[in-house]
Coordinates of C-alpha atoms and ligand atoms in Angstrom, one line a residue:
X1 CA 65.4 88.0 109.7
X2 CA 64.0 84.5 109.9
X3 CA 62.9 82.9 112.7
X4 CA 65.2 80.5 115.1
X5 CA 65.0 77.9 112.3
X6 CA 65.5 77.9 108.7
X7 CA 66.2 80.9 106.2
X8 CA 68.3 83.6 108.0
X9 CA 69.0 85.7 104.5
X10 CA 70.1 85.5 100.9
X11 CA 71.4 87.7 99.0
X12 CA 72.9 87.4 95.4
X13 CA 75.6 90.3 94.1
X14 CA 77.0 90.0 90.8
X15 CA 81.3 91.9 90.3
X16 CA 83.2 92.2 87.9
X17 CA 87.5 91.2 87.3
X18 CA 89.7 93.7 87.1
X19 CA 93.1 94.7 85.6
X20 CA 95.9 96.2 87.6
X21 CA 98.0 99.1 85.8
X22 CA 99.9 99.3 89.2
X23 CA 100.6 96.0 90.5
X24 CA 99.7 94.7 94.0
X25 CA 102.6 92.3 94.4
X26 CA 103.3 91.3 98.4
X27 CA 102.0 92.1 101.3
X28 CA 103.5 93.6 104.5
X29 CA 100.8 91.2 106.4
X30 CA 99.6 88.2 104.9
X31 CA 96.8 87.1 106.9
X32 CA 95.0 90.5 106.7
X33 CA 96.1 91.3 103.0
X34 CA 98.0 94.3 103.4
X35 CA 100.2 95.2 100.8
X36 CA 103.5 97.1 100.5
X37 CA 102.2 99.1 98.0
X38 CA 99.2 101.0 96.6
X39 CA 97.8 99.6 93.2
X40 CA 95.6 100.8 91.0
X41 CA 93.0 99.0 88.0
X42 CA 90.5 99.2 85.8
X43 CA 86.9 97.2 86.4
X44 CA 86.4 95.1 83.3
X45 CA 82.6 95.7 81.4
X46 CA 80.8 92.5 80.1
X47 CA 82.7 90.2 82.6
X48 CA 81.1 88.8 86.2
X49 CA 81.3 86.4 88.7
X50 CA 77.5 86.3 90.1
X51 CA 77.1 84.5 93.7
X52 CA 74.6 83.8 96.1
X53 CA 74.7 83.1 99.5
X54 CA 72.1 81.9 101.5
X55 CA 72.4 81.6 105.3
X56 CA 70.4 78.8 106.7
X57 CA 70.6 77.3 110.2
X58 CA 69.0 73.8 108.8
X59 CA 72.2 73.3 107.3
X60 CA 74.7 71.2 108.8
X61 CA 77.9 72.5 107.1
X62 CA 79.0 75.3 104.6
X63 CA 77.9 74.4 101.0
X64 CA 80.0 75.5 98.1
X65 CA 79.2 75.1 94.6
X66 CA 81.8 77.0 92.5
X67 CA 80.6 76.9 88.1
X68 CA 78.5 73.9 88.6
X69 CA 80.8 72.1 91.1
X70 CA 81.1 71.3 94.3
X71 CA 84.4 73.2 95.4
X72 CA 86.6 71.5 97.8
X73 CA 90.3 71.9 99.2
X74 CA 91.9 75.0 99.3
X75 CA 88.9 77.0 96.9
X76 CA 86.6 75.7 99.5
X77 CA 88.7 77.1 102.6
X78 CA 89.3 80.4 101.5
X79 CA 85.2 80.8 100.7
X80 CA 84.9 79.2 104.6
X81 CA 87.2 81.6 105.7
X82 CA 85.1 84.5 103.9
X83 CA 81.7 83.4 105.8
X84 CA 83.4 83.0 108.5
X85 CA 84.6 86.7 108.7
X86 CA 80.9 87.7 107.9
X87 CA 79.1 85.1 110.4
X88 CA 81.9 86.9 113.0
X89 CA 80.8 90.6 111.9
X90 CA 76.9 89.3 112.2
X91 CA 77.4 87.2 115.2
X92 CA 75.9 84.4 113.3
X93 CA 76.4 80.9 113.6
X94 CA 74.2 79.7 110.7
X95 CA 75.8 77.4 107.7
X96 CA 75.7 79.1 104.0
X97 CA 74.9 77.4 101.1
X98 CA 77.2 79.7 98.2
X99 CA 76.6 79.0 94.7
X100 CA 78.5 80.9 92.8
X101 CA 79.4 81.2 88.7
X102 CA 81.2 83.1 86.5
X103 CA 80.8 83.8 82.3
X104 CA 84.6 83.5 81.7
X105 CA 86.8 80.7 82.2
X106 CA 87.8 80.5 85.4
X107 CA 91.7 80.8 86.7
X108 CA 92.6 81.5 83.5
X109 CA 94.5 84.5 84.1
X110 CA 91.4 86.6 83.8
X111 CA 90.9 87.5 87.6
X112 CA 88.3 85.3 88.9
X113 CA 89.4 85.6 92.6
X114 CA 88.8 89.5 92.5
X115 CA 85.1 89.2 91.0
X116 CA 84.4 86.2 92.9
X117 CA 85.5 87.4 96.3
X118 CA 84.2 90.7 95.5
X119 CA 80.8 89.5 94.7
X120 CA 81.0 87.0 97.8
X121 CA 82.1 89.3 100.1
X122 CA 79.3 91.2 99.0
X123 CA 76.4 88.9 99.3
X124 CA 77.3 86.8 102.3
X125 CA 77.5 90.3 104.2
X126 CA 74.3 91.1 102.7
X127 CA 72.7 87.5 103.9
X128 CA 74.4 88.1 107.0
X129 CA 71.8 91.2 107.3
X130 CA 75.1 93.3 107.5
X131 CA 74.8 96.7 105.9
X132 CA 78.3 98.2 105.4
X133 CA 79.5 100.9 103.2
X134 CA 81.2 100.5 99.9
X135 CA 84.8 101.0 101.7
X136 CA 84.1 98.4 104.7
X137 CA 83.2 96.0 101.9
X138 CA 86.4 96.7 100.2
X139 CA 87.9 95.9 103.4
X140 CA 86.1 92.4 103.6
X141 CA 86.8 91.1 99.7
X142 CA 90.5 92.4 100.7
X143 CA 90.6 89.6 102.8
X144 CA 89.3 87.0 100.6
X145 CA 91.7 88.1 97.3
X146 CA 93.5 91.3 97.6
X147 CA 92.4 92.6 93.9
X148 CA 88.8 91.6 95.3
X149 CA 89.1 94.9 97.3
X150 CA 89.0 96.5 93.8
X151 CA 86.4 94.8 92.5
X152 CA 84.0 96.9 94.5
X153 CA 84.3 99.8 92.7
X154 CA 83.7 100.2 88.6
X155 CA 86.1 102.2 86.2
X156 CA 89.2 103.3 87.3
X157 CA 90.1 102.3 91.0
X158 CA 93.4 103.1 93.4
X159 CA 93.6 100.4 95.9
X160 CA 95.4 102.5 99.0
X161 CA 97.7 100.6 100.9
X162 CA 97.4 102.4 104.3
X163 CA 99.7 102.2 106.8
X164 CA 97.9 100.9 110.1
X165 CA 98.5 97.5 111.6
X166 CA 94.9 96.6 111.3
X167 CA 94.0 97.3 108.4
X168 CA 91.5 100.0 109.1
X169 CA 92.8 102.3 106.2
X170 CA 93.6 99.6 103.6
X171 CA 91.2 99.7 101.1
X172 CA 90.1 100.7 97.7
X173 CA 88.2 103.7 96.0
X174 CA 87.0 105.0 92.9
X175 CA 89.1 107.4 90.9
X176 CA 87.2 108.0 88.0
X177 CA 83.6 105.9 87.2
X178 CA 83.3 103.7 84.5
X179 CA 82.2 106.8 82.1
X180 CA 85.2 108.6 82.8
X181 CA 86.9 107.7 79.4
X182 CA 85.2 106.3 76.6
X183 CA 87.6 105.7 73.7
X184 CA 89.7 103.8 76.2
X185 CA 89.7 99.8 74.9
X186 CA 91.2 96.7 76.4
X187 CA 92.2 94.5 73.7
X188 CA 92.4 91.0 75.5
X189 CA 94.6 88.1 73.7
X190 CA 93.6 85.1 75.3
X191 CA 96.4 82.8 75.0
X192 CA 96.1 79.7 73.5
X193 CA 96.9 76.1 76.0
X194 CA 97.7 79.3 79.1
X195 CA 98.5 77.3 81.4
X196 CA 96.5 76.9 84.9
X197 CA 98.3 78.7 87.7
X198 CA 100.4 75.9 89.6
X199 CA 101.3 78.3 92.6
X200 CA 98.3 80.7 94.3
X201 CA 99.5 84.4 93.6
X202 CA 99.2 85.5 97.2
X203 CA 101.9 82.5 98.1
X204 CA 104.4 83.4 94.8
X205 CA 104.6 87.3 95.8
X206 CA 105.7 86.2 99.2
X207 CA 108.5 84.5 97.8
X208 CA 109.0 87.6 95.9
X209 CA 109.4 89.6 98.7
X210 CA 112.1 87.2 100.3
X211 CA 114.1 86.5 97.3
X212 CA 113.8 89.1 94.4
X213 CA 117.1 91.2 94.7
X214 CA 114.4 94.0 92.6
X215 CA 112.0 93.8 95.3
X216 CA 112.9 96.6 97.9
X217 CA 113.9 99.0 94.3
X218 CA 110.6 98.3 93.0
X219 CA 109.1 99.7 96.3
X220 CA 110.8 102.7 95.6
X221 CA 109.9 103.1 91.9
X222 CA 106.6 103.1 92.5
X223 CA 105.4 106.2 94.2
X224 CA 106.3 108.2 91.3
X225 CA 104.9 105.6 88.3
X226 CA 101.4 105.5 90.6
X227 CA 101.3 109.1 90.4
X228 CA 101.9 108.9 87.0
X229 CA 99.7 106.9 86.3
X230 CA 96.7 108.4 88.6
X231 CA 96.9 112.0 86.2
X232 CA 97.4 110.2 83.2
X233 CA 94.0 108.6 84.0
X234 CA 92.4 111.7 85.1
X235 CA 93.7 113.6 81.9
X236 CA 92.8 111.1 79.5
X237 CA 96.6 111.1 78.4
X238 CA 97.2 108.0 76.3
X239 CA 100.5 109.2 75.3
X240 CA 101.7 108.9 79.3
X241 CA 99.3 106.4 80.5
X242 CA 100.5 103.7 77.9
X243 CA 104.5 103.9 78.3
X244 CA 103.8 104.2 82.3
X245 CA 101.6 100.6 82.2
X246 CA 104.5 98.9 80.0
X247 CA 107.1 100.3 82.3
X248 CA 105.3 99.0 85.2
X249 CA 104.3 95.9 83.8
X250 CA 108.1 95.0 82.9
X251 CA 109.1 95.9 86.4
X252 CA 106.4 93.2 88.0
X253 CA 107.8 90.7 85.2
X254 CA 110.7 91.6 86.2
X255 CA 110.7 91.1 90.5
X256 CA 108.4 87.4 89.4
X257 CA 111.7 85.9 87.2
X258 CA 114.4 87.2 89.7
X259 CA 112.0 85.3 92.8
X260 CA 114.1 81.9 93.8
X261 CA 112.2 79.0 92.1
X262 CA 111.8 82.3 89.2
X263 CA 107.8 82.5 88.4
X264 CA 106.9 82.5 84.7
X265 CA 103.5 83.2 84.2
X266 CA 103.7 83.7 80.4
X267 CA 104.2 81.2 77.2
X268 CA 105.8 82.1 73.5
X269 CA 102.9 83.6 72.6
X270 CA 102.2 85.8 75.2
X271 CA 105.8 87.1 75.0
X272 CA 105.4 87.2 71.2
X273 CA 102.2 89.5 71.9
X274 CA 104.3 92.1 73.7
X275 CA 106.8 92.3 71.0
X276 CA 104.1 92.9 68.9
X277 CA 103.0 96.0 70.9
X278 CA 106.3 97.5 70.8
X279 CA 106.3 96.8 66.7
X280 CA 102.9 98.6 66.8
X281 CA 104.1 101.6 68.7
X282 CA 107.1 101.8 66.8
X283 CA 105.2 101.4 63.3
X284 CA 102.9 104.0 64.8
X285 CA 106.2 106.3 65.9
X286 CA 103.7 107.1 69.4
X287 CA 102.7 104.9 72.0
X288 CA 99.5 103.9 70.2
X289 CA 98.7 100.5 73.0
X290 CA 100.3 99.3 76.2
X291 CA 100.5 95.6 76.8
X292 CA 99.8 94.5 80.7
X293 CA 99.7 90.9 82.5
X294 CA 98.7 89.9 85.7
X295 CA 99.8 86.1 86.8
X296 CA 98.7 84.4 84.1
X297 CA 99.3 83.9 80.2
X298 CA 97.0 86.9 79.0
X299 CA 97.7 89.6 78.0
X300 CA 95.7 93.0 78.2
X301 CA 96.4 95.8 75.7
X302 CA 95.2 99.0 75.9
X303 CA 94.9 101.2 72.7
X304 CA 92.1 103.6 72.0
X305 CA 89.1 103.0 69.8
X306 CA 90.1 104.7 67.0
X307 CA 93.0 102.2 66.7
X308 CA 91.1 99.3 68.4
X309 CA 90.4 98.0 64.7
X310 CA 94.4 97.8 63.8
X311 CA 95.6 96.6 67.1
X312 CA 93.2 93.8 66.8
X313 CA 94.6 92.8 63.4
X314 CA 97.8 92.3 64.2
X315 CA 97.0 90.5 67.7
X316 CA 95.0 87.9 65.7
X317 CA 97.6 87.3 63.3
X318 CA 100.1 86.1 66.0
X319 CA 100.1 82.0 66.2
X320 CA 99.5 81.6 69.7
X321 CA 96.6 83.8 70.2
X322 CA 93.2 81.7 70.2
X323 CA 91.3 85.0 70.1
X324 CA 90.8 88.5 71.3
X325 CA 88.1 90.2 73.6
X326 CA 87.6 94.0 73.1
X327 CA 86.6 94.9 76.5
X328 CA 85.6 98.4 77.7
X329 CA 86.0 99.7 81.6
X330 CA 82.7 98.4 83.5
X331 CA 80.7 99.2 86.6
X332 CA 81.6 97.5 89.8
X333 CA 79.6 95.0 92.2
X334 CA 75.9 95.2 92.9
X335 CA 73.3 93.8 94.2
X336 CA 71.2 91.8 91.7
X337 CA 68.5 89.3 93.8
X338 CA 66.3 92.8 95.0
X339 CA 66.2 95.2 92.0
X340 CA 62.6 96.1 93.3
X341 CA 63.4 97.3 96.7
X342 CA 65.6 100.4 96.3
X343 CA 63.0 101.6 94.3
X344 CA 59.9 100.5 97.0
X345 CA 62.6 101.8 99.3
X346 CA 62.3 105.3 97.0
X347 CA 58.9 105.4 96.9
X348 CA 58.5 105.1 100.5
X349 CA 60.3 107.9 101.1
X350 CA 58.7 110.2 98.5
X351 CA 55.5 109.6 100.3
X352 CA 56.5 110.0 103.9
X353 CA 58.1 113.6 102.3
X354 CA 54.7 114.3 100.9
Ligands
LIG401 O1 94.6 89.4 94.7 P1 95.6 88.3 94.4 O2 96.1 87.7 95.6 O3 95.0 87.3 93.4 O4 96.9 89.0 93.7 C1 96.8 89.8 92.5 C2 98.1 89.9 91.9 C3 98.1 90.5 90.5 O5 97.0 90.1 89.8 C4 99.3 90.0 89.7 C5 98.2 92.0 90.6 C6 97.0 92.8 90.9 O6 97.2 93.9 91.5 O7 95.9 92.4 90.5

């Protein structure tokens, strides 16, 4: 730690988006993230926010640069709000500067509040001088996003809903690491003109909650398609995995148009992209790729990589569709500004075992 001026840390942690095969849609406490439900998602390879925070008590206010900008208004709170949890934990009062980037479009549908509140929660905590586990840091990006708590952990990922008041037992794991299935492929159509998102996702699921007649039946589906969904992953069962994502896909589709103002997140093409995935299943007489959207105008499809080639094709050919990523599942956050000092850290240890 620094002295009682100046530098009190930095830390820079790099994490990735991720896509949720069960939904996190409303939360039973909105000022801790809670949710109703348990969700579960895949950490997305090739994709990262990358942030760094450096605590500094020369500064006079928090600094927030988010891709190249200085963030203000609401963006610029909910980072605040983040330090301020950390400067809490720490018992810090120092300002932070945050810069903080990401190598995909941001609020394009493509998650950037899970990987950038993953990767903040990670390195402000880390500035801080804080050193908590994997799950207390799931806790902490939980707060800034709730898919941030997700963003912790790489591959395949069940965010538990828990049942306490405070949130002690409401965060995410790993199910199966980022190795678990390799022919598994997430075909990305990235929508042409998608739309920016005109209402924040944690305010539109609230309105869910109060006005979708679906909402409470929902609740109940669930259990059962998570479970589903959990063995199909472990298994490596396409043929169940892929009519479980679609089913649970339409039934989050379905609670966001019944909410009162109804909440569209997708455009002709995007709706024209799952039709397409139903052709190709029916061409294919098996579920062959499953289509899956979070609130935006994207749409993810799984297939495997033996079909990656054909799935692709006809995606492209839809007018609508500006291009596709093939995207694999990826690791979760890290630490990226002290690659040398596990290993000192290592070798430290090998000699005082000598
Ligand atoms: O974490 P939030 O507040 O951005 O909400 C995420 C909502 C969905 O992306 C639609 C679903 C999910 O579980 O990621």
């Amino acid at each position: 730690m620094g002295g009682a001026q100046g530098v009190v840390g930095t830390a820079t942690y790099e994490a990735p988006p991720n896509i949720a095969l069960v939904k996190y849609w409303g939360a039973r406490d909105a000022a801790l993230v809670l949710p109703y439900n348990s969700s579960v998602s895949v950490s997305l390879a090739g994709m990262r926010s990358r942030t760094r925070v450096r605590f500094d008590t020369a500064l006079r206010e928090d600094r927030v640069a988010l891709d190249g900008s200085p963030a203000v208004g609401g963006p610029r709170a909910s980072v605040v709000a983040m330090l301020d949890l950390v400067r809490a934990e720490a018992g810090l009062t120092a300002r932070a500067e945050v810069v903080s980037a990401n190598n995909f479009p941001t609020a394009s549908g493509l998650a950037s509040s899970a990987s950038g509140f993953a990767a903040l929660a990670g390195a402000a905590s880390a500035a801080a001088g804080l050193r908590l586990t994997a799950r207390a840091l799931s806790r902490l990006a939980r707060r800034g996003s709730g898919s941030a708590s997700r963003s912790i952990f790489g591959g395949f990922v069940l965010w538990r809903a828990g049942a306490r008041p405070d949130g002690s037992d409401c965060y995410a794991r790993p199910l199966r690491d980022e190795g678990h299935w390799p022919a598994l492929r997430d075909v990305v159509a990235l929508i042409a003109d998608a739309p920016r998102k005109s209402v924040r996702s944690a305010a539109a699921m609230q309105a869910s909650v109060r006005t979708s007649p679906g909402y409470a039946r929902r609740l109940e589906e669930l259990p059962a398609r998570l479970g589903a969904i959990v063995r199909a992953i472990e298994r490596r069962d396409a043929s169940r995995l892929f009519p479980a994502v679609m089913e649970e896909c339409d039934s989050f589709r379905g609670v966001c148009e019944t909410t009162t103002p109804p909440l569209d997140y997708l455009t002709a093409a995007s709706r024209a992209v799952l039709a397409e995935v139903r052709a190709i299943n029916r061409d294919a007489g098996e579920p062959i790729a499953a289509y899956t959207h979070d609130a935006g105008a994207h749409v993810h499809v799984f297939t495997l990589a033996r079909h990656r080639a054909e799935v692709r094709r006809r995606l492209r050919a839809l007018p609508g569709v500006r291009a596709t990523l093939v995207v694999r599942p990826g690791p979760g956050a890290r630490r990226v500004d002290r690659p040398a000092a596990s290993v000192r850290r290592a070798a430290g240890a090998r000699r005082r075992a000598r």
